[in-house]
PDB file of C-alpha atoms in Angstrom:
ATOM      1  CA  MET X 147       0.092  -0.138  -0.340  1.00  0.00           C
ATOM      2  CA  THR X 148       1.099   3.075  -0.802  1.00  0.00           C
ATOM      3  CA  THR X 149       1.202   6.142   1.235  1.00  0.00           C
ATOM      4  CA  SER X 150      -1.343   8.245  -1.182  1.00  0.00           C
ATOM      5  CA  GLU X 151      -3.121   4.836  -0.936  1.00  0.00           C
ATOM      6  CA  THR X 152      -3.335   4.959   3.483  1.00  0.00           C
ATOM      7  CA  SER X 153      -5.872   7.300   5.292  1.00  0.00           C
ATOM      8  CA  ARG X 154      -5.027  10.424   6.353  1.00  0.00           C
ATOM      9  CA  TYR X 155      -6.399   9.805   9.913  1.00  0.00           C
ATOM     10  CA  VAL X 156      -5.436   8.719  12.582  1.00  0.00           C
ATOM     11  CA  ARG X 157      -6.874   8.017  16.102  1.00  0.00           C
ATOM     12  CA  LEU X 158      -5.026   8.667  19.187  1.00  0.00           C
ATOM     13  CA  ARG X 159      -5.835   7.016  21.891  1.00  0.00           C
ATOM     14  CA  VAL X 160      -4.536   7.646  25.998  1.00  0.00           C
ATOM     15  CA  GLU X 161      -5.031   6.511  29.066  1.00  0.00           C
ATOM     16  CA  LEU X 162      -4.534   7.890  31.844  1.00  0.00           C
ATOM     17  CA  VAL X 163      -4.839   6.877  35.357  1.00  0.00           C
ATOM     18  CA  LEU X 164      -4.790  10.436  38.389  1.00  0.00           C
ATOM     19  CA  GLU X 165      -4.466  10.370  42.008  1.00  0.00           C
ATOM     20  CA  ILE X 166      -6.772  13.169  43.126  1.00  0.00           C
ATOM     21  CA  GLU X 167      -4.772  15.284  46.268  1.00  0.00           C
ATOM     22  CA  ASP X 168      -6.646  18.034  46.143  1.00  0.00           C
ATOM     23  CA  THR X 169     -10.195  18.224  45.782  1.00  0.00           C
ATOM     24  CA  ALA X 170     -11.036  21.416  46.217  1.00  0.00           C
ATOM     25  CA  ALA X 171      -8.223  22.773  43.731  1.00  0.00           C
ATOM     26  CA  LEU X 172     -10.265  20.348  41.351  1.00  0.00           C
ATOM     27  CA  THR X 173     -13.647  21.127  41.826  1.00  0.00           C
ATOM     28  CA  GLY X 174     -12.551  25.150  41.887  1.00  0.00           C
ATOM     29  CA  GLY X 175     -10.480  24.862  38.575  1.00  0.00           C
ATOM     30  CA  ALA X 176     -13.641  23.367  36.959  1.00  0.00           C
ATOM     31  CA  LEU X 177     -16.339  25.329  38.079  1.00  0.00           C
ATOM     32  CA  GLU X 178     -14.097  28.545  37.207  1.00  0.00           C
ATOM     33  CA  ARG X 179     -14.104  26.722  33.238  1.00  0.00           C
ATOM     34  CA  ILE X 180     -17.626  26.284  32.956  1.00  0.00           C
ATOM     35  CA  ALA X 181     -18.038  29.532  34.546  1.00  0.00           C
ATOM     36  CA  ALA X 182     -16.055  31.439  31.747  1.00  0.00           C
ATOM     37  CA  ASP X 183     -17.485  29.465  28.891  1.00  0.00           C
ATOM     38  CA  THR X 184     -19.677  31.861  27.551  1.00  0.00           C
ATOM     39  CA  PHE X 185     -21.063  29.317  24.967  1.00  0.00           C
ATOM     40  CA  MET X 186     -22.803  27.220  27.640  1.00  0.00           C
ATOM     41  CA  PRO X 187     -26.170  27.386  27.595  1.00  0.00           C
ATOM     42  CA  ASP X 188     -27.312  28.283  31.446  1.00  0.00           C
ATOM     43  CA  GLU X 189     -29.709  25.046  31.989  1.00  0.00           C
ATOM     44  CA  GLU X 190     -26.699  23.244  30.731  1.00  0.00           C
ATOM     45  CA  ARG X 191     -24.450  25.504  33.159  1.00  0.00           C
ATOM     46  CA  ALA X 192     -26.221  25.023  36.203  1.00  0.00           C
ATOM     47  CA  HIS X 193     -26.313  20.688  35.357  1.00  0.00           C
ATOM     48  CA  ALA X 194     -22.251  20.809  34.647  1.00  0.00           C
ATOM     49  CA  LYS X 195     -21.524  22.924  38.197  1.00  0.00           C
ATOM     50  CA  SER X 196     -23.680  20.008  40.051  1.00  0.00           C
ATOM     51  CA  ALA X 197     -22.721  17.515  38.287  1.00  0.00           C
ATOM     52  CA  VAL X 198     -18.655  18.389  38.993  1.00  0.00           C
ATOM     53  CA  ARG X 199     -19.625  19.410  42.917  1.00  0.00           C
ATOM     54  CA  GLU X 200     -20.540  15.486  43.188  1.00  0.00           C
ATOM     55  CA  ASP X 201     -18.416  13.467  40.770  1.00  0.00           C
ATOM     56  CA  GLU X 202     -14.398  14.258  40.658  1.00  0.00           C
ATOM     57  CA  ALA X 203     -14.238  12.177  37.776  1.00  0.00           C
ATOM     58  CA  GLU X 204     -16.764  15.042  36.002  1.00  0.00           C
ATOM     59  CA  ALA X 205     -14.777  17.630  37.027  1.00  0.00           C
ATOM     60  CA  ILE X 206     -11.688  16.012  35.483  1.00  0.00           C
ATOM     61  CA  ALA X 207     -13.771  15.864  31.939  1.00  0.00           C
ATOM     62  CA  TYR X 208     -14.174  19.326  32.123  1.00  0.00           C
ATOM     63  CA  LEU X 209     -11.077  20.619  32.899  1.00  0.00           C
ATOM     64  CA  VAL X 210      -9.355  18.078  29.762  1.00  0.00           C
ATOM     65  CA  ASP X 211      -9.547  18.607  26.382  1.00  0.00           C
ATOM     66  CA  PRO X 212      -8.037  16.747  23.653  1.00  0.00           C
ATOM     67  CA  PHE X 213      -7.478  20.079  22.030  1.00  0.00           C
ATOM     68  CA  ASP X 214      -4.312  20.599  24.537  1.00  0.00           C
ATOM     69  CA  LEU X 215      -2.672  17.163  23.630  1.00  0.00           C
ATOM     70  CA  VAL X 216      -2.470  18.093  19.538  1.00  0.00           C
ATOM     71  CA  SER X 217      -2.742  22.111  19.133  1.00  0.00           C
ATOM     72  CA  ASP X 218       0.702  21.919  19.395  1.00  0.00           C
ATOM     73  CA  VAL X 219       2.092  19.035  16.695  1.00  0.00           C
ATOM     74  CA  PRO X 220       2.694  20.566  13.472  1.00  0.00           C
ATOM     75  CA  GLY X 221       0.600  19.137  10.420  1.00  0.00           C
ATOM     76  CA  VAL X 222      -2.472  17.920  12.009  1.00  0.00           C
ATOM     77  CA  GLU X 223      -5.455  18.847  12.862  1.00  0.00           C
ATOM     78  CA  LEU X 224      -7.657  18.243  15.065  1.00  0.00           C
ATOM     79  CA  ALA X 225     -11.150  16.152  13.243  1.00  0.00           C
ATOM     80  CA  GLN X 226     -12.965  15.088  16.267  1.00  0.00           C
ATOM     81  CA  ALA X 227     -12.419  13.222  19.461  1.00  0.00           C
ATOM     82  CA  SER X 228     -14.628  12.116  22.503  1.00  0.00           C
ATOM     83  CA  TRP X 229     -13.412  11.613  25.913  1.00  0.00           C
ATOM     84  CA  SER X 230     -14.625  10.203  29.528  1.00  0.00           C
ATOM     85  CA  SER X 231     -13.678   9.913  32.732  1.00  0.00           C
ATOM     86  CA  GLU X 232     -14.193   7.914  35.691  1.00  0.00           C
ATOM     87  CA  GLN X 233     -13.701   6.396  38.864  1.00  0.00           C
ATOM     88  CA  ILE X 234     -11.626   3.935  39.826  1.00  0.00           C
ATOM     89  CA  GLU X 235     -10.136   1.231  42.123  1.00  0.00           C
ATOM     90  CA  TYR X 236      -6.921   1.449  41.450  1.00  0.00           C
ATOM     91  CA  ASP X 237      -3.810  -0.617  42.610  1.00  0.00           C
ATOM     92  CA  PRO X 238      -0.392  -0.751  40.815  1.00  0.00           C
ATOM     93  CA  ASP X 239       0.974  -3.524  42.839  1.00  0.00           C
ATOM     94  CA  ALA X 240      -2.024  -5.716  41.267  1.00  0.00           C
ATOM     95  CA  GLU X 241      -1.623  -8.772  39.019  1.00  0.00           C
ATOM     96  CA  ASP X 242      -4.449  -7.592  37.364  1.00  0.00           C
ATOM     97  CA  TRP X 243      -3.460  -4.222  36.549  1.00  0.00           C
ATOM     98  CA  ASP X 244      -1.293  -3.945  33.036  1.00  0.00           C
ATOM     99  CA  PRO X 245      -1.666  -0.951  31.523  1.00  0.00           C
ATOM    100  CA  ASP X 246      -0.310  -2.787  28.037  1.00  0.00           C
ATOM    101  CA  GLU X 247      -3.172  -4.799  28.486  1.00  0.00           C
ATOM    102  CA  GLU X 248      -6.296  -4.949  25.416  1.00  0.00           C
ATOM    103  CA  ASP X 249      -9.324  -4.342  27.669  1.00  0.00           C
ATOM    104  CA  GLY X 250     -11.352  -3.974  24.535  1.00  0.00           C
ATOM    105  CA  GLU X 251     -13.382  -1.466  25.648  1.00  0.00           C
ATOM    106  CA  TYR X 252     -12.203   0.466  22.364  1.00  0.00           C
ATOM    107  CA  ASP X 253     -13.963  -0.823  19.067  1.00  0.00           C
ATOM    108  CA  ASP X 254     -11.545  -0.288  16.093  1.00  0.00           C
ATOM    109  CA  ASP X 255     -14.891  -0.069  13.694  1.00  0.00           C
ATOM    110  CA  ASP X 256     -16.813   2.304  15.815  1.00  0.00           C
ATOM    111  CA  GLU X 257     -17.019   5.322  13.615  1.00  0.00           C
ATOM    112  CA  SER X 258     -19.770   6.880  16.724  1.00  0.00           C
ATOM    113  CA  ASP X 259     -17.164   9.691  18.526  1.00  0.00           C
ATOM    114  CA  ASP X 260     -19.205  12.385  18.660  1.00  0.00           C
ATOM    115  CA  GLY X 261     -16.629  15.267  20.330  1.00  0.00           C
ATOM    116  CA  ASP X 262     -19.180  15.262  23.483  1.00  0.00           C
ATOM    117  CA  ALA X 263     -17.706  18.364  25.150  1.00  0.00           C
ATOM    118  CA  GLY X 264     -15.755  16.160  27.908  1.00  0.00           C
ATOM    119  CA  ARG X 265     -19.061  14.219  29.553  1.00  0.00           C
ATOM    120  CA  PRO X 266     -19.362  10.681  29.941  1.00  0.00           C
TER     121      PRO X 266
END
């Protein structure tokens, strides 16, 4: 297959496990981001504020933006993105924790990523 026959699109998958060290700072940062979003409708803003106060994973979803990961990469433009976050049980010493193991969560044929604004 020549370069002209290959797709110009690349799917980049990144999985991160974050430890929350300061819930108040995390929630405060998410609330500031929500308040600064001039395009967010008032009804959605009220829901978003409630969600980030109740769930640290929601706060992270409002603060992490995939565009930030690739905005400085020369020669690429973000065509589509979706992301989510969830609270998990994490034990790096557990035998079943293998960051390189495919868990079947991603489906290569699934093109339904809708660019959700960071919420699951």
